[in-house]
Coordinates of C-alpha atoms and ligand atoms in Angstrom, one line a residue:
M1318 CA 124.4 101.0 79.4
S1319 CA 123.4 100.2 82.9
H1320 CA 123.9 96.8 84.1
L1321 CA 121.3 97.8 87.5
P1322 CA 118.9 95.2 87.7
F1323 CA 116.6 97.1 89.9
P1324 CA 117.5 100.2 91.8
R1325 CA 114.7 101.1 93.3
L1326 CA 112.6 97.6 93.8
P1327 CA 113.5 96.1 96.9
I1328 CA 115.8 92.7 97.2
V1329 CA 113.5 89.3 97.9
A1330 CA 113.9 86.0 97.6
L1331 CA 112.5 85.4 94.3
F1332 CA 110.4 82.2 93.3
L1333 CA 108.9 80.7 89.7
F1334 CA 107.1 77.9 89.1
A1335 CA 106.5 77.4 85.7
L1336 CA 104.5 74.1 84.9
H1337 CA 103.7 72.6 82.3
A1338 CA 100.1 72.1 81.1
P1339 CA 99.4 68.5 80.5
P1340 CA 98.6 67.5 77.2
S1341 CA 94.7 66.7 77.6
L1342 CA 94.6 70.7 78.1
C1343 CA 90.7 69.9 77.1
H1344 CA 89.1 68.6 80.4
T1345 CA 90.0 72.3 81.9
L1346 CA 88.4 73.8 78.9
E1347 CA 85.2 74.2 78.0
R1348 CA 83.8 74.7 74.5
R1349 CA 81.5 78.0 74.9
A1350 CA 80.2 78.2 71.9
T1351 CA 79.9 75.9 68.9
V1352 CA 81.3 77.2 66.5
L1353 CA 84.7 76.5 65.4
P1354 CA 86.5 80.2 65.4
A1355 CA 88.8 81.0 63.2
P1356 CA 92.7 80.9 63.4
I1357 CA 94.0 84.3 64.5
S1358 CA 97.5 86.3 62.4
I1359 CA 99.1 89.1 64.7
A1360 CA 100.6 91.3 62.2
P1361 CA 104.2 92.2 62.9
D1362 CA 105.8 96.1 62.5
Q1363 CA 107.8 96.8 60.2
N1364 CA 111.1 97.2 62.4
W1365 CA 113.8 94.9 62.7
D1366 CA 115.2 95.0 66.5
G1367 CA 116.9 93.6 68.4
I1368 CA 121.7 93.9 69.6
D1369 CA 122.4 90.7 68.5
G1370 CA 120.4 91.2 64.7
L1371 CA 118.1 92.4 63.5
W1372 CA 114.7 90.7 63.8
N1373 CA 110.4 91.2 63.3
S1374 CA 109.0 92.2 66.4
F1375 CA 105.2 92.6 67.0
T1376 CA 103.6 95.7 68.6
L1377 CA 102.0 95.2 72.0
R1378 CA 99.1 97.3 74.0
I1379 CA 99.5 96.9 77.8
G1380 CA 97.4 98.5 80.5
T1381 CA 94.9 101.2 80.6
P1382 CA 95.0 103.6 78.6
E1383 CA 97.0 101.6 76.3
Q1384 CA 100.9 101.5 76.2
F1385 CA 102.7 100.3 73.1
V1386 CA 105.5 98.2 72.8
R1387 CA 107.6 96.3 70.2
T1388 CA 108.3 92.5 71.1
F1389 CA 110.1 89.7 70.2
V1390 CA 108.0 86.3 70.2
S1391 CA 108.9 83.8 72.5
T1392 CA 108.1 79.7 72.3
S1393 CA 109.2 78.5 75.8
S1394 CA 107.9 81.5 78.0
Q1395 CA 104.1 81.7 78.9
Q1396 CA 104.0 85.5 80.4
T1397 CA 104.2 88.8 78.1
W1398 CA 107.5 90.5 79.0
V1399 CA 107.8 94.2 78.8
V1400 CA 110.8 96.9 79.4
L1401 CA 110.7 99.4 82.4
P1402 CA 112.0 102.9 82.4
E1403 CA 114.8 101.6 84.5
G1404 CA 116.2 99.5 81.4
Y1405 CA 117.5 102.8 80.3
Q1406 CA 116.3 105.9 82.6
S1407 CA 121.1 105.6 83.3
T1408 CA 121.8 105.5 79.7
T1409 CA 123.8 108.7 78.1
H1410 CA 120.2 109.1 75.2
P1411 CA 117.7 107.8 77.0
S1412 CA 115.2 108.4 74.4
S1413 CA 116.8 106.5 71.6
C1414 CA 117.5 103.4 74.3
A1415 CA 113.6 103.6 74.7
D1416 CA 113.3 103.1 71.2
A1417 CA 116.2 100.5 71.0
R1418 CA 114.6 98.2 73.5
G1419 CA 110.5 98.8 72.1
W1420 CA 110.0 101.3 74.0
D1421 CA 109.0 101.6 77.8
Y1422 CA 105.5 100.3 79.7
K1423 CA 105.7 102.7 82.7
I1424 CA 103.5 100.6 85.4
N1425 CA 102.1 104.1 87.0
Q1426 CA 100.3 105.0 84.5
S1427 CA 98.0 101.8 84.0
S1428 CA 95.4 101.8 85.8
T1429 CA 94.5 98.4 85.2
W1430 CA 97.5 97.8 86.9
E1431 CA 97.7 95.3 90.1
T1432 CA 101.1 94.3 91.6
I1433 CA 101.6 90.3 91.8
G1434 CA 105.5 91.2 93.3
L1435 CA 109.4 90.5 92.2
Y1436 CA 110.2 87.0 90.9
S1437 CA 112.5 85.7 88.5
L1438 CA 112.6 85.6 84.9
W1439 CA 112.7 82.2 84.6
I1440 CA 113.8 80.4 81.5
E1441 CA 116.6 80.1 80.2
R1442 CA 118.7 79.5 82.6
N1443 CA 120.7 77.2 80.9
L1444 CA 122.1 79.2 78.5
G1445 CA 123.6 81.6 81.6
Y1446 CA 120.4 84.7 80.8
T1447 CA 119.0 86.1 84.8
G1448 CA 117.2 88.3 85.6
N1449 CA 113.9 89.2 88.0
A1450 CA 111.2 91.2 86.9
Q1451 CA 108.3 92.9 88.5
Y1452 CA 105.1 90.8 88.1
G1453 CA 101.8 92.0 87.9
Y1454 CA 98.0 91.6 86.2
D1455 CA 97.1 93.7 83.4
T1456 CA 95.5 94.5 79.9
V1457 CA 97.7 93.3 77.4
G1458 CA 96.6 94.0 73.2
L1459 CA 98.1 91.7 70.8
G1460 CA 99.4 93.9 67.2
G1461 CA 98.7 97.9 66.5
V1462 CA 95.4 100.3 67.2
G1463 CA 93.1 99.2 64.1
E1464 CA 94.9 95.4 63.4
G1465 CA 92.2 93.8 65.1
G1466 CA 93.6 92.0 67.2
P1467 CA 92.3 90.3 70.5
T1468 CA 92.9 92.2 73.8
L1469 CA 92.5 90.3 77.1
K1470 CA 92.2 91.6 80.8
N1471 CA 94.4 90.3 83.6
M1472 CA 97.1 88.6 82.0
T1473 CA 100.4 87.9 83.4
V1474 CA 102.7 90.8 82.8
G1475 CA 106.8 90.8 83.9
G1476 CA 107.9 94.3 83.7
L1477 CA 112.1 94.2 83.1
A1478 CA 115.2 95.8 83.5
V1479 CA 118.3 93.6 82.7
N1480 CA 120.6 93.7 79.9
D1481 CA 120.0 89.8 79.1
F1482 CA 116.4 90.2 77.3
Y1483 CA 116.8 93.5 75.5
L1484 CA 113.2 93.3 74.5
G1485 CA 109.9 92.7 75.9
I1486 CA 108.5 89.6 75.0
L1487 CA 105.1 87.2 74.0
G1488 CA 104.9 83.9 74.8
V1489 CA 102.8 81.6 72.7
N1490 CA 103.8 78.6 75.5
P1491 CA 100.6 77.6 77.5
K1492 CA 102.4 76.7 80.6
P1493 CA 99.9 78.3 83.9
T1494 CA 102.0 79.9 85.7
N1495 CA 102.3 79.8 89.6
F1496 CA 104.1 82.6 91.9
S1497 CA 103.2 81.2 94.8
S1498 CA 102.8 77.3 96.1
F1499 CA 99.1 78.4 97.3
A1500 CA 97.4 80.2 94.7
E1501 CA 96.1 79.2 91.6
G1502 CA 98.2 79.0 88.1
S1503 CA 97.7 82.3 86.7
P1504 CA 96.6 81.4 82.8
S1505 CA 98.8 82.1 79.9
Y1506 CA 97.7 84.2 77.1
I1507 CA 96.8 81.8 74.7
T1508 CA 95.2 79.0 76.5
T1509 CA 92.6 82.0 77.8
L1510 CA 91.9 83.0 73.9
R1511 CA 91.0 79.3 73.4
D1512 CA 88.5 79.6 77.5
Q1513 CA 86.8 82.5 75.4
N1514 CA 86.3 80.8 71.5
L1515 CA 88.9 83.3 70.1
I1516 CA 90.8 81.0 68.4
P1517 CA 89.9 77.5 67.8
S1518 CA 92.7 75.2 69.9
V1519 CA 95.7 76.0 72.0
S1520 CA 98.3 75.8 69.4
F1521 CA 100.9 78.2 66.8
G1522 CA 102.9 78.8 63.4
Y1523 CA 105.4 80.9 63.3
T1524 CA 108.0 81.6 61.7
A1525 CA 111.2 85.0 62.2
G1526 CA 110.8 86.2 59.0
A1527 CA 114.0 87.2 57.2
R1528 CA 115.3 90.9 56.4
Y1529 CA 117.2 89.5 53.3
R1530 CA 115.0 87.4 51.8
L1531 CA 113.8 89.8 48.6
R1532 CA 112.4 92.8 49.5
S1533 CA 112.8 91.3 53.1
V1534 CA 110.5 89.3 54.7
L1535 CA 108.3 90.0 57.5
A1536 CA 107.7 87.3 60.3
S1537 CA 104.4 85.3 60.6
L1538 CA 102.3 84.5 63.9
T1539 CA 99.0 82.7 63.7
L1540 CA 97.0 82.0 67.1
G1541 CA 95.5 78.4 66.7
G1542 CA 96.1 77.5 63.7
Y1543 CA 99.2 77.9 61.3
D1544 CA 100.1 79.8 57.8
A1545 CA 100.4 77.1 54.8
S1546 CA 101.8 79.7 52.4
R1547 CA 104.9 79.9 53.9
F1548 CA 106.6 77.1 54.3
V1549 CA 106.8 73.6 52.5
S1550 CA 105.2 70.8 54.0
N1551 CA 106.6 67.2 54.8
N1552 CA 105.5 64.4 56.5
L1553 CA 107.0 65.0 59.3
T1554 CA 105.7 65.6 62.9
I1555 CA 107.7 65.3 66.6
T1556 CA 105.6 64.3 69.6
F1557 CA 106.8 66.8 72.3
A1558 CA 109.9 65.3 74.7
P1559 CA 109.2 64.5 78.1
N1560 CA 110.7 67.3 79.9
N1561 CA 107.5 69.7 80.4
E1562 CA 110.6 73.0 80.0
R1563 CA 112.3 71.8 77.1
D1564 CA 109.2 70.4 75.0
L1565 CA 109.9 71.4 71.7
V1566 CA 112.8 69.1 70.7
V1567 CA 113.9 67.2 67.5
A1568 CA 116.6 65.8 66.8
I1569 CA 119.7 66.8 64.6
Q1570 CA 120.7 63.8 62.7
S1571 CA 123.4 66.0 60.4
I1572 CA 124.4 69.3 60.1
T1573 CA 126.2 69.6 56.4
T1574 CA 127.3 73.0 54.2
D1575 CA 129.2 73.6 50.4
K1576 CA 132.2 71.2 49.5
S1577 CA 134.4 73.5 50.4
S1578 CA 138.2 73.9 49.1
S1579 CA 139.4 71.5 52.3
G1580 CA 137.6 69.1 51.5
S1581 CA 134.8 67.5 54.3
N1582 CA 131.3 69.1 54.0
T1583 CA 130.1 67.7 57.7
L1584 CA 129.4 69.5 60.8
L1585 CA 127.3 67.6 62.7
P1586 CA 127.9 63.6 61.3
S1587 CA 125.4 61.1 61.4
S1588 CA 127.6 59.3 63.3
A1589 CA 126.7 62.2 66.1
P1590 CA 122.8 63.1 66.2
I1591 CA 122.1 65.0 68.9
F1592 CA 119.1 66.0 70.3
A1593 CA 118.2 70.3 70.7
Y1594 CA 115.6 73.1 71.8
I1595 CA 113.9 75.2 69.4
D1596 CA 113.0 77.8 70.9
S1597 CA 111.7 81.6 69.0
T1598 CA 113.9 83.1 72.5
V1599 CA 117.3 83.1 71.9
P1600 CA 118.7 84.7 69.0
Q1601 CA 121.6 82.2 68.6
I1602 CA 121.9 78.2 68.0
W1603 CA 123.6 76.3 70.3
L1604 CA 125.1 73.4 69.0
P1605 CA 128.6 71.3 70.9
R1606 CA 132.0 71.8 70.7
S1607 CA 133.2 69.9 68.6
V1608 CA 130.5 71.0 65.8
C1609 CA 131.5 74.8 66.8
Q1610 CA 134.8 73.5 65.5
A1611 CA 134.1 72.2 62.5
F1612 CA 131.9 75.2 62.4
E1613 CA 135.0 77.3 63.4
D1614 CA 137.0 75.2 60.4
A1615 CA 134.4 75.5 57.1
F1616 CA 134.0 79.4 57.6
G1617 CA 136.8 80.2 58.9
L1618 CA 135.5 82.1 62.3
I1619 CA 137.6 82.7 65.7
Y1620 CA 136.1 82.7 68.6
D1621 CA 136.0 86.3 71.0
S1622 CA 136.2 84.4 74.4
A1623 CA 136.1 87.6 75.9
T1624 CA 131.8 87.8 74.6
D1625 CA 132.0 84.0 74.2
L1626 CA 130.6 85.0 70.1
Y1627 CA 132.3 84.0 66.8
L1628 CA 133.0 88.3 65.7
V1629 CA 133.6 88.3 62.1
N1630 CA 136.4 91.3 60.8
N1631 CA 135.7 92.9 57.5
T1632 CA 138.1 90.4 55.4
L1633 CA 136.3 87.4 56.6
H1634 CA 133.2 88.9 55.9
Q1635 CA 134.3 90.2 52.7
S1636 CA 135.0 86.5 51.5
L1637 CA 131.6 85.1 53.7
V1638 CA 129.1 87.2 51.8
T1639 CA 131.1 86.3 48.3
R1640 CA 131.4 82.3 49.6
N1641 CA 127.7 82.8 49.7
A1642 CA 127.6 79.5 51.4
S1643 CA 124.7 77.4 53.2
V1644 CA 124.2 74.8 56.3
T1645 CA 121.6 72.2 55.4
F1646 CA 120.6 70.4 59.0
T1647 CA 118.6 67.6 58.7
L1648 CA 115.6 67.0 61.2
G1649 CA 114.0 64.6 62.7
A1650 CA 112.3 62.8 65.3
S1651 CA 114.9 60.4 66.8
L1652 CA 118.3 60.3 66.5
N1653 CA 118.0 57.2 63.3
G1654 CA 115.8 56.8 60.7
G1655 CA 112.7 57.9 60.0
E1656 CA 110.5 61.0 58.6
T1657 CA 112.8 63.4 58.4
V1658 CA 113.2 67.3 56.7
D1659 CA 116.2 69.0 55.6
I1660 CA 115.9 73.0 56.5
T1661 CA 119.1 74.8 54.6
L1662 CA 120.3 78.3 55.9
P1663 CA 122.0 80.9 53.5
Y1664 CA 125.0 82.1 54.8
A1665 CA 123.0 85.3 54.8
A1666 CA 121.1 83.9 57.9
F1667 CA 124.3 83.8 59.9
D1668 CA 125.3 87.3 58.7
L1669 CA 124.2 89.2 62.3
Q1670 CA 125.6 92.3 63.1
A1671 CA 125.9 92.9 67.4
S1672 CA 126.1 96.1 69.1
S1673 CA 126.9 97.6 72.5
P1674 CA 125.9 96.7 75.3
Y1675 CA 125.7 92.8 74.0
R1676 CA 127.5 90.7 75.9
G1677 CA 129.8 94.2 76.8
L1678 CA 130.6 95.0 73.5
A1679 CA 132.2 98.9 72.6
N1680 CA 130.9 98.6 68.9
S1681 CA 128.6 97.7 66.2
T1682 CA 130.8 94.0 64.7
A1683 CA 130.0 91.4 62.3
Y1684 CA 128.9 88.1 64.2
F1685 CA 128.6 84.3 63.5
P1686 CA 125.4 83.6 65.7
L1687 CA 126.9 80.0 67.0
R1688 CA 127.3 79.3 70.3
R1689 CA 129.3 76.5 71.8
A1690 CA 127.4 74.3 74.7
A1691 CA 129.0 73.3 77.4
N1692 CA 126.6 69.8 77.7
D1693 CA 123.2 68.8 76.2
T1694 CA 120.8 70.8 78.5
Q1695 CA 122.3 73.8 75.7
Y1696 CA 121.5 72.4 72.9
T1697 CA 119.5 74.5 71.3
L1698 CA 117.7 75.8 67.7
G1699 CA 117.4 79.6 68.6
R1700 CA 115.6 82.7 66.5
T1701 CA 118.5 82.1 63.4
F1702 CA 117.3 79.0 62.4
L1703 CA 113.6 80.5 62.6
Q1704 CA 114.6 83.0 59.5
E1705 CA 114.6 79.7 57.1
A1706 CA 111.8 77.6 59.0
Y1707 CA 108.5 77.4 59.8
L1708 CA 106.8 75.8 62.8
A1709 CA 103.9 74.8 63.9
V1710 CA 102.6 73.3 67.2
D1711 CA 99.7 72.2 68.5
W1712 CA 100.2 72.5 72.2
E1713 CA 96.7 70.2 72.9
R1714 CA 98.4 66.8 71.0
A1715 CA 101.4 68.0 72.1
N1716 CA 103.2 67.6 68.5
F1717 CA 105.1 70.1 66.8
N1718 CA 106.0 70.6 63.0
V1719 CA 109.3 72.3 61.3
S1720 CA 109.1 73.3 57.5
Q1721 CA 111.2 75.0 55.1
C1722 CA 110.4 78.5 54.8
K1723 CA 108.7 78.7 51.3
W1724 CA 109.8 82.4 49.9
V1725 CA 107.4 83.9 47.2
D1726 CA 106.9 87.9 47.1
G1727 CA 103.6 89.2 48.0
V1728 CA 101.8 85.6 48.5
Q1729 CA 98.3 85.6 50.3
Q1730 CA 98.3 84.0 53.9
H1731 CA 96.3 80.7 54.0
L1732 CA 95.6 80.3 57.4
I1733 CA 94.7 76.6 58.6
A1734 CA 92.4 76.2 61.6
I1735 CA 94.1 73.1 63.8
P1736 CA 90.7 71.5 65.2
A1737 CA 90.3 71.7 69.3
L1738 CA 91.3 68.2 70.5
N1739 CA 87.7 68.4 72.2
S1740 CA 85.7 69.4 69.5
T1741 CA 82.5 69.1 69.2
T1742 CA 82.9 70.9 65.3
N1743 CA 84.6 68.6 62.7
G1744 CA 86.9 71.9 61.4
T1745 CA 87.8 72.5 57.9
G1746 CA 90.2 74.9 58.0
G1747 CA 89.9 78.9 58.7
A1748 CA 89.9 81.9 56.0
Ligands
LIG3121 C1 85.1 67.8 75.7 O1 84.7 68.6 77.0 C2 83.7 68.9 77.7 C3 83.5 69.8 78.8 O2 84.2 70.3 79.1 C4 83.0 66.9 77.9 O3 81.7 67.2 78.7 C5 83.3 66.7 76.9 O4 83.4 64.4 77.4 C6 84.3 66.6 76.4 N1 84.1 65.7 75.8 C7 85.8 64.3 74.7 C8 85.5 63.7 73.2 O5 86.7 64.5 75.6
LIG3122 C1 106.6 106.8 87.5 O1 107.2 105.4 87.3 C2 108.5 106.3 87.0 C3 109.6 105.2 86.1 O2 109.1 104.0 86.4 C4 109.2 107.9 88.1 O3 110.2 107.8 87.3 C5 107.9 108.3 87.8 O4 108.9 109.4 88.6 C6 107.1 107.6 88.5 N1 105.4 108.9 88.7 C7 104.8 108.9 89.5 C8 104.2 110.3 89.0 O5 104.7 108.1 90.5
LIG3123 C1 100.5 75.4 90.6 O1 99.2 75.6 89.9 C2 98.5 74.5 89.0 C3 97.2 74.9 89.4 O2 96.4 74.9 90.1 C4 98.9 73.2 90.5 O3 97.7 72.0 90.4 C5 100.0 72.6 91.2 O4 99.9 71.6 92.4 C6 100.3 74.6 91.3 N1 102.1 73.7 91.3 C7 102.7 74.6 92.5 C8 104.0 74.7 92.4 O5 102.7 75.4 93.2
LIG3124 C1 93.1 88.0 88.0 O1 93.8 87.5 87.5 C2 94.7 86.0 89.0 C3 94.6 85.0 88.3 O2 94.2 84.2 87.5 C4 93.2 86.1 90.2 O3 93.5 85.4 90.7 C5 92.6 87.5 89.9 O4 91.6 87.2 90.6 C6 91.8 87.8 88.9 N1 92.0 89.4 88.9 C7 90.3 90.1 88.5 C8 90.6 91.7 88.8 O5 90.3 89.5 87.9
LIG3125 C1 104.2 62.3 52.5 O1 103.8 61.1 52.5 C2 102.6 60.9 51.0 C3 101.5 59.3 52.0 O2 102.7 58.5 52.2 C4 103.7 61.1 50.4 O3 102.3 60.7 49.2 C5 103.8 62.1 50.3 O4 104.8 62.7 48.9 C6 105.0 62.6 51.2 N1 105.3 64.0 51.1 C7 106.5 64.2 51.2 C8 106.8 66.1 51.1 O5 107.3 64.0 51.3
LIG3126 C1 140.5 88.2 60.5 O1 139.8 87.2 60.5 C2 140.3 86.6 60.5 C3 140.5 85.0 60.8 O2 138.4 85.2 61.2 C4 142.3 86.2 60.7 O3 142.4 85.6 60.3 C5 142.4 87.9 60.4 O4 143.9 87.7 60.5 C6 141.8 88.8 60.7 N1 141.7 90.3 59.7 C7 142.4 91.1 60.7 C8 142.3 92.4 59.5 O5 141.8 91.8 61.9
LIG3127 C1 123.3 82.7 47.8 O1 122.6 80.8 47.8 C2 121.5 81.1 48.3 C3 120.9 79.7 47.1 O2 122.1 78.5 48.4 C4 120.7 81.9 46.8 O3 119.3 81.4 47.1 C5 120.8 83.1 47.3 O4 120.5 84.2 46.3 C6 122.7 83.5 47.5 N1 122.9 85.2 47.8 C7 123.7 86.3 46.9 C8 124.1 87.2 48.0 O5 124.5 85.1 46.2
LIG3128 C1 135.5 101.2 68.7 O1 135.4 102.2 67.9 C2 136.0 103.5 68.4 C3 135.6 104.4 67.5 O2 135.8 103.5 65.4 C4 137.6 103.1 68.3 O3 138.1 104.7 68.6 C5 137.6 102.3 69.4 O4 139.1 102.0 69.4 C6 136.8 101.0 68.8 N1 136.6 100.3 70.4 C7 137.2 98.6 70.4 C8 137.1 98.5 71.3 O5 137.7 98.3 69.5
LIG3129 C1 124.9 72.0 82.1 O1 125.9 73.4 81.3 C2 126.0 74.0 82.2 C3 127.1 75.5 82.2 O2 127.7 75.0 82.1 C4 126.0 74.0 83.7 O3 125.8 75.2 84.4 C5 125.1 72.7 84.0 O4 125.3 72.5 85.6 C6 125.3 71.5 82.9 N1 124.6 70.6 83.3 C7 125.2 69.3 83.5 C8 123.4 68.2 83.3 O5 126.3 68.8 83.2
LIG3130 C1 101.3 68.7 61.4 O1 101.3 68.3 59.8 C2 100.6 67.5 59.1 C3 100.2 67.7 58.1 O2 100.1 67.9 57.5 C4 98.8 67.9 59.9 O3 98.3 67.4 59.8 C5 99.0 68.6 61.3 O4 97.8 69.3 61.8 C6 100.2 69.7 61.5 N1 100.3 70.5 62.8 C7 100.5 71.1 62.8 C8 100.6 71.7 64.3 O5 100.7 71.9 62.3
LIG3131 C1 83.6 64.8 63.2 O1 83.8 64.0 61.9 C2 84.1 62.4 62.1 C3 85.2 61.4 60.8 O2 85.7 62.1 60.2 C4 83.1 62.0 62.2 O3 82.8 59.9 62.9 C5 82.2 62.2 63.7 O4 80.4 62.0 63.6 C6 82.1 64.1 63.7 N1 81.8 64.3 64.5 C7 80.4 65.7 64.4 C8 80.3 66.1 65.6 O5 80.0 66.3 63.9

């Protein structure tokens, strides 16, 4: 697959200021009705997509007439991204590549597209992801036809062709996007939903889904609240970290695994706790070198320096499946003490497949989704973690909960509204 970014687009200077909305979002948002709207649950697809694992995607309807694309939920982005035809046109099998990338969006077939320009994708630069997108405003609907998802006009859409982000994204972060230092920031999707009184507050609940659980458990995305049926509740609530581009930060107080014959079961000792950023945009878990070393020892992993991945051959794969060791993350608000919650991932959560063109791979291979972080700016709990954890974020109160997922076949949704900070109605929860 081609790595050419934008064969037809001019290279221009790229600036993008993504500013964080202040915690007190309320003063910019007016209550337009006294009736508290219910939270919205966005139906995931039946599809499992990706070249760095298989992840449950969400369909978006973009433009006029609507074009359908599949995307991943991004907790760190406030924008909607779609893949342009340039993202696969030069490959040997364009249509299967288009499908693998969640289908493309053709700008020139939408009558409502309004071009802004070429800007940097900005997020995940700390992890070495790069690229630009052709930005514009267009209509964006959530969910497929007939699913009753909201449709908003004039939302920020980035059309990309780079391989670092293989599918598009649906951003649930409320930051406005500033395309220039003069213009007003363009409002995010979730803030606009709240502004139009379609959801009770700027908040969401999300878990990535787990293909290996039960008969395969789909993702869950709730806007304006969370789905209480999907997790085991706990008493830990974490306030945002001060860095506005890295706010969903949790303390990892320790990481342990089942005791093996080799002795130690500690992967991250409680004497060396770290802070990590929770981010559904990226697939893997990024930890300090010493912790990666402990994983290597515990699981017999070998680092492949050509791809910077822990590739797993058939022999090792078979033994890891048989052993079925689990890994437990003990999380807190601070590095030591306080309320904590344990999130346990079975080996199946780490049993991922990578395929070409991911990180230059020629063939598909099993791999262990652990990455060596160069320093603390890279410590990240990605989508792998969110297969087994439920994340609920209240952007208005600037805090979030992270909980162990619950696995109950055919469980009924139980949506709970998170009331607006500046609510004139006392919310009692939704459907
Ligand atoms: C809520 O918002 C309204 C309108 O923006 C404002 O007049 C009111 O003072 C706010 N109330 C609180 C409690 O912040
Ligand atoms: C529309 O854009 C696609 C690529 O994005 C291009 O292949 C096609 O020629 C364009 N069509 C028109 C009519 O400009
Ligand atoms: C971005 O937009 C916001 C709101 O319009 C404004 O307050 C802020 O100064 C802008 N930031 C930059 C860097 O242009
Ligand atoms: C679309 O949104 C942008 C940024 O919020 C705004 O500047 C522009 O006027 C809007 N266009 C329309 C047609 O509403
Ligand atoms: C949460 O705290 C309450 C009150 O302190 C306690 O009754 C409850 O058992 C705690 N729940 C959990 C899951 O620890
Ligand atoms: C498989 O990988 C393990 C280490 O991960 C290595 O010891 C072993 O030699 C490899 N086996 C084959 C057949 O390549
Ligand atoms: C692996 O272990 C977990 C418990 O840690 C269990 O729930 C799961 O069923 C086991 N999976 C297999 C394939 O044995
Ligand atoms: C990829 O697979 C093909 C066919 O199985 C094999 O011939 C080739 O050597 C493999 N390439 C690599 C880099 O392993
Ligand atoms: C952290 O590591 C990244 C990647 O090597 C590097 O670009 C960055 O400058 C480092 N940051 C700090 C604060 O050391
Ligand atoms: C976090 O959990 C507390 C207690 O269960 C709840 O009151 C609060 O609304 C939750 N916050 C979010 C963002 O889910
Ligand atoms: C909301 O509830 C609080 C306490 O439960 C009460 O003091 C307040 O008056 C209520 N506000 C409204 C608008 O009903």
